[in-house]
PDB file of C-alpha atoms (C1' of nucleotides) in Angstrom:
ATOM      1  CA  UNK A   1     -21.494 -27.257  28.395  1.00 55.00           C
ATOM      2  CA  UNK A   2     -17.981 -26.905  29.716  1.00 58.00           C
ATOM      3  CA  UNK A   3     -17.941 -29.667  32.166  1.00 75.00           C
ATOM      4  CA  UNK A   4     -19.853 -32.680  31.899  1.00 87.00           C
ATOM      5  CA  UNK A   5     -22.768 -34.086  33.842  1.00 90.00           C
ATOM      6  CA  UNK A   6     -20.646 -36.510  35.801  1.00 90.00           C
ATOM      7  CA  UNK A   7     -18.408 -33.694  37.084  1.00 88.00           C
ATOM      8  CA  UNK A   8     -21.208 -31.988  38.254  1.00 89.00           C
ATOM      9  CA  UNK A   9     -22.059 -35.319  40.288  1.00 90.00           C
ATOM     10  CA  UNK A  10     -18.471 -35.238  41.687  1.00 89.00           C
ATOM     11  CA  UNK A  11     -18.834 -31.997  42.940  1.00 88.00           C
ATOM     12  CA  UNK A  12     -21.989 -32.804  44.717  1.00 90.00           C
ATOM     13  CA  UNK A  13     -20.215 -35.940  45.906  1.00 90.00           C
ATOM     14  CA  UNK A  14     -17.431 -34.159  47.182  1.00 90.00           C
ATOM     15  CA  UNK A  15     -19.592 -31.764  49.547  1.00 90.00           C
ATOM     16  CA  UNK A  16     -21.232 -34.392  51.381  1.00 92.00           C
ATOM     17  CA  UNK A  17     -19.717 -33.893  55.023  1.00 91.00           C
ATOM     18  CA  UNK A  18     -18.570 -36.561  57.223  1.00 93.00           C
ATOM     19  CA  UNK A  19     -21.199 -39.024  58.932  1.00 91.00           C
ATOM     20  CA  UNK A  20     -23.490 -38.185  56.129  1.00 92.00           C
ATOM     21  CA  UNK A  21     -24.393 -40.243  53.145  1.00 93.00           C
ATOM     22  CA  UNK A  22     -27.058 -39.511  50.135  1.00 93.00           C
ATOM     23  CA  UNK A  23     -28.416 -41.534  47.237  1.00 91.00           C
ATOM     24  CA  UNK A  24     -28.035 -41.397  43.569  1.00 91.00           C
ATOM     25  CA  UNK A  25     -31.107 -40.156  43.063  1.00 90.00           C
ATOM     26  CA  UNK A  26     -30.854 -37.386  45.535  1.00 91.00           C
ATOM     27  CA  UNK A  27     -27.479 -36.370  43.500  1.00 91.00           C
ATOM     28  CA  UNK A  28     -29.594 -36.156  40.163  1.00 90.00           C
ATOM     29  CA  UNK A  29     -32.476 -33.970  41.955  1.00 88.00           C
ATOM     30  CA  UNK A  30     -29.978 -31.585  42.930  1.00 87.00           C
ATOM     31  CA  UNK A  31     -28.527 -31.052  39.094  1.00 86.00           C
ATOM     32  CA  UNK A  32     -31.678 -30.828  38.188  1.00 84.00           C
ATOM     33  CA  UNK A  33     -32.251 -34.121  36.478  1.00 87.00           C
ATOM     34  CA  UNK A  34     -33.770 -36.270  39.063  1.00 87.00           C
ATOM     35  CA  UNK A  35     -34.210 -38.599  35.526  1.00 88.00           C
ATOM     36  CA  UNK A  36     -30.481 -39.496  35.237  1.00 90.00           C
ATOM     37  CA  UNK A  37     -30.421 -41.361  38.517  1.00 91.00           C
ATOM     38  CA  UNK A  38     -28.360 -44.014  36.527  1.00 89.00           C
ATOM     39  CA  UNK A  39     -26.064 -41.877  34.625  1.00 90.00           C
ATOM     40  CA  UNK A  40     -25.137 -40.668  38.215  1.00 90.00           C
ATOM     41  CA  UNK A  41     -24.256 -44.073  39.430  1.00 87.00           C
ATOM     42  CA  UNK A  42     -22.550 -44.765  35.706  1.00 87.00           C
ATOM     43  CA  UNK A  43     -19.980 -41.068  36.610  1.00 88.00           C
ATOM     44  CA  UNK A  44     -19.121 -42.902  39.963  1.00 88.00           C
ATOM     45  CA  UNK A  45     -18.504 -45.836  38.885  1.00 85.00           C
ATOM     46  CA  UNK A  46     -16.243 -44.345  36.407  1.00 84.00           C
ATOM     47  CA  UNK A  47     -15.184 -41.760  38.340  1.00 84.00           C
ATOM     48  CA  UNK A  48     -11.456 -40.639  38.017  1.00 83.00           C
ATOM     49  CA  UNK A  49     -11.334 -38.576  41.285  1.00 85.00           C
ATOM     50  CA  UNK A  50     -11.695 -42.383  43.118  1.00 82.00           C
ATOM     51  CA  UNK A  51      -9.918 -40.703  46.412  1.00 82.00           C
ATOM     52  CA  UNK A  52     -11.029 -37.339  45.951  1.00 85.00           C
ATOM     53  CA  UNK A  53     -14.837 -38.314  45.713  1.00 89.00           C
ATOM     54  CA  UNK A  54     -16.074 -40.571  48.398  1.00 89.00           C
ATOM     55  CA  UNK A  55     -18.140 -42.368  46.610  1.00 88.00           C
ATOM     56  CA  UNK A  56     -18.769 -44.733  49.557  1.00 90.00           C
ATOM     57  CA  UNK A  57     -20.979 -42.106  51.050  1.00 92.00           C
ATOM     58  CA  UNK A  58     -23.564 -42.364  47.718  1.00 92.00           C
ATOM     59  CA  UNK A  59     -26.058 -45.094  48.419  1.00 92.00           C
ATOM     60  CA  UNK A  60     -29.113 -46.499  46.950  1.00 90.00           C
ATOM     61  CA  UNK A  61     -32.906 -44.474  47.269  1.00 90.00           C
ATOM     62  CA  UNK A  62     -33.872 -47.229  49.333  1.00 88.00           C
ATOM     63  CA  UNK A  63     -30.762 -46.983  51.615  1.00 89.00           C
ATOM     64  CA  UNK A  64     -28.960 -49.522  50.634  1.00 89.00           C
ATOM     65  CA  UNK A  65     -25.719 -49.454  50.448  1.00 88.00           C
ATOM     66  CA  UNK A  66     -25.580 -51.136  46.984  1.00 85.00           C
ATOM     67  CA  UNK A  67     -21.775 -51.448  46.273  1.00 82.00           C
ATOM     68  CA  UNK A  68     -18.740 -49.224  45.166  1.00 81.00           C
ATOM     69  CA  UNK A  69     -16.213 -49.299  42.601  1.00 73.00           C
ATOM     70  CA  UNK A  70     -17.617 -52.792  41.174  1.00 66.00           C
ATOM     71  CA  UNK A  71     -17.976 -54.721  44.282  1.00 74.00           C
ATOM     72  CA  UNK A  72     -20.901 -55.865  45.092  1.00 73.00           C
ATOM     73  CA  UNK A  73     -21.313 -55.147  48.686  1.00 77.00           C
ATOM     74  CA  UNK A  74     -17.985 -53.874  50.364  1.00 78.00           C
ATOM     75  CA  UNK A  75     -18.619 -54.223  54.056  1.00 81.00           C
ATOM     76  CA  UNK A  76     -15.385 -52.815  54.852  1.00 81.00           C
ATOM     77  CA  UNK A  77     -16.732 -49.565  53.348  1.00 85.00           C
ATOM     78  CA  UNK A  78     -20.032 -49.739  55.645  1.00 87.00           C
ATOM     79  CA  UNK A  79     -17.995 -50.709  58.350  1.00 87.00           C
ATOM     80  CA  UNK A  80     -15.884 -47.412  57.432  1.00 88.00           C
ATOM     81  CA  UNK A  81     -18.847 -45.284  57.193  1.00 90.00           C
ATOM     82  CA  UNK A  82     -20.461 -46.606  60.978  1.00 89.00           C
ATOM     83  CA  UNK A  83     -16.742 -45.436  62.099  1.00 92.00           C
ATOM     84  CA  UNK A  84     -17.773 -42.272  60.794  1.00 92.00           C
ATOM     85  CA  UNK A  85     -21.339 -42.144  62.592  1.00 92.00           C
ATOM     86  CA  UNK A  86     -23.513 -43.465  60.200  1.00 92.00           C
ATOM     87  CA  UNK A  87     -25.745 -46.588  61.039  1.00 91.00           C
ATOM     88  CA  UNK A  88     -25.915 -49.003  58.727  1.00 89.00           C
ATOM     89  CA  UNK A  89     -27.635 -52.681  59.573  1.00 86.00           C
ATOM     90  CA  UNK A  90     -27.551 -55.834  56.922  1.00 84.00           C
ATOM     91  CA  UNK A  91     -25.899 -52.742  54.706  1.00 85.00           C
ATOM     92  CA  UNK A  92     -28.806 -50.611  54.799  1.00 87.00           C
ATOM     93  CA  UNK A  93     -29.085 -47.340  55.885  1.00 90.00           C
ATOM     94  CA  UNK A  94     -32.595 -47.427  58.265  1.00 87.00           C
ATOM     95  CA  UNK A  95     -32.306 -44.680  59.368  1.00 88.00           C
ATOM     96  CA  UNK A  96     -33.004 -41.629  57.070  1.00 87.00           C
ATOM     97  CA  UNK A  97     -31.777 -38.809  59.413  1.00 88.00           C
ATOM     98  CA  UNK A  98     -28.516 -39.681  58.047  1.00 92.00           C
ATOM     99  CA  UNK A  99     -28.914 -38.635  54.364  1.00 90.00           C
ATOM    100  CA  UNK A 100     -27.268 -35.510  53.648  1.00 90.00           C
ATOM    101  CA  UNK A 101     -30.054 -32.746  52.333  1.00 85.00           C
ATOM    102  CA  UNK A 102     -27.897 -31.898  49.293  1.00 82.00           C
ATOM    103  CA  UNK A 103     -28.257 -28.053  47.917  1.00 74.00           C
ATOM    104  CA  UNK A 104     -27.867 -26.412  44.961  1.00 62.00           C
ATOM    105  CA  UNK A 105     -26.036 -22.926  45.137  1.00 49.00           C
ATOM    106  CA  UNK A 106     -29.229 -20.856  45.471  1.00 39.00           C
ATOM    107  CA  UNK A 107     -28.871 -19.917  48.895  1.00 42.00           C
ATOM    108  CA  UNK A 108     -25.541 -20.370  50.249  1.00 37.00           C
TER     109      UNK A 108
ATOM    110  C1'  DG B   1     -22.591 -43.017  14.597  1.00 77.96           C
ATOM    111  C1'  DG B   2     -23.974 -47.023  17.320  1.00 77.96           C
ATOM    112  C1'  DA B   3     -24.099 -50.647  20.878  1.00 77.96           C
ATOM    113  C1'  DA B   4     -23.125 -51.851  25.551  1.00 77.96           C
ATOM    114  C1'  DC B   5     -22.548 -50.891  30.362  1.00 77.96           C
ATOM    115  C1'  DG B   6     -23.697 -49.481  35.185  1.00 77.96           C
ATOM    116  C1'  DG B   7     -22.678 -48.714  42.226  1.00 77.96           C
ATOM    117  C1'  DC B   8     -29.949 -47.172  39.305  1.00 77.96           C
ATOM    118  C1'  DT B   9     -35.225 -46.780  40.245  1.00 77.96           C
ATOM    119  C1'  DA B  10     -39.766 -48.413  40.514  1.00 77.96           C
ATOM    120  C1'  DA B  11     -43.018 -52.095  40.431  1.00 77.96           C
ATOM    121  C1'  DG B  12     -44.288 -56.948  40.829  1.00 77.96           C
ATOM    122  C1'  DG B  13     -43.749 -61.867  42.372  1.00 77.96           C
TER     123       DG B  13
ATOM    124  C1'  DG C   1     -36.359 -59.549  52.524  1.00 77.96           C
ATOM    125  C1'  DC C   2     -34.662 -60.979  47.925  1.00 77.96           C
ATOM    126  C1'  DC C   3     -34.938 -61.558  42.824  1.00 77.96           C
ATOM    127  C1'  DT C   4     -36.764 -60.288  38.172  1.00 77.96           C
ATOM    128  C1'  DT C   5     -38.500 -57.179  34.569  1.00 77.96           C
ATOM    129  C1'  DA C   6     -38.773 -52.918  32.250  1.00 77.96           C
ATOM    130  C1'  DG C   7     -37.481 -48.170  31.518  1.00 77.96           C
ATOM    131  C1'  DC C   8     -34.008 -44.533  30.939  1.00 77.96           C
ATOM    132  C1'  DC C   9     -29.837 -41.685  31.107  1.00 77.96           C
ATOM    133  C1'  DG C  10     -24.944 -40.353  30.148  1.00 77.96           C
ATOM    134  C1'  DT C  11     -20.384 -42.000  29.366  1.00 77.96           C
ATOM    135  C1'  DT C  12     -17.239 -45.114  27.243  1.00 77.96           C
ATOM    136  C1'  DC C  13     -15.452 -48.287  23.667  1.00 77.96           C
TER     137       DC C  13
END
DNA sequence: GGAACGGCTAAGG
DNA sequence: GCCTTAGCCGTTC
């Protein structure tokens, strides 16, 4: 394939919206390998687009926030992503209303 | 070509 | 609610 799998997860990164977060897993569904949950964390992590892709906004299944760019639990990011109207207590996100629904380009 | 790593997930204690 | 164990995937060194 031209691109690899992580680009693909930037992409999906990239379209998640303001005030709207989604999980690894999620990211993985969507390309169609719900299997390579870890691999998507792995492209984040790795991720060369750090500005471009707010990888903040990718959290754990179980709504954690988990941590980003190798720190363990960055509250300033959770604090940042609250600002942006997502509610986050003890860095977990309780409420699932705020996980984007992520889409692959059948529809739209 | 092979081993190690990682922001994981799920299950159990 | 937190930690540990095991499994699994793709990229990087």
């Amino acid at each position: 394939m031209a691109q690899t799998f992580r680009e693909r997860v930037y992409e999906c990164v990239k379209l998640i919206p303001t005030g709207r977060v989604s999980t690894y897993k999620d990211i993985a569904n969507l390309l169609g390998e719900p299997n390579s949950c870890r691999a998507v964390g792995q492209a984040l992590k790795t991720n060369p687009f750090s500005p471009v892709v707010p990888c903040h906004r990718v959290i754990k299944s179980d709504g954690k926030v988990g941590g980003f760019q190798g720190t363990p639990n960055s509250k300033e990011k959770v604090m940042m992503l609250e600002k942006e109207g997502v509610r986050i207590i003890d860095g977990k996100v309780k409420d699932r209303s705020f996980f984007y629904v992520l889409q692959a380009s059948f529809d739209r």
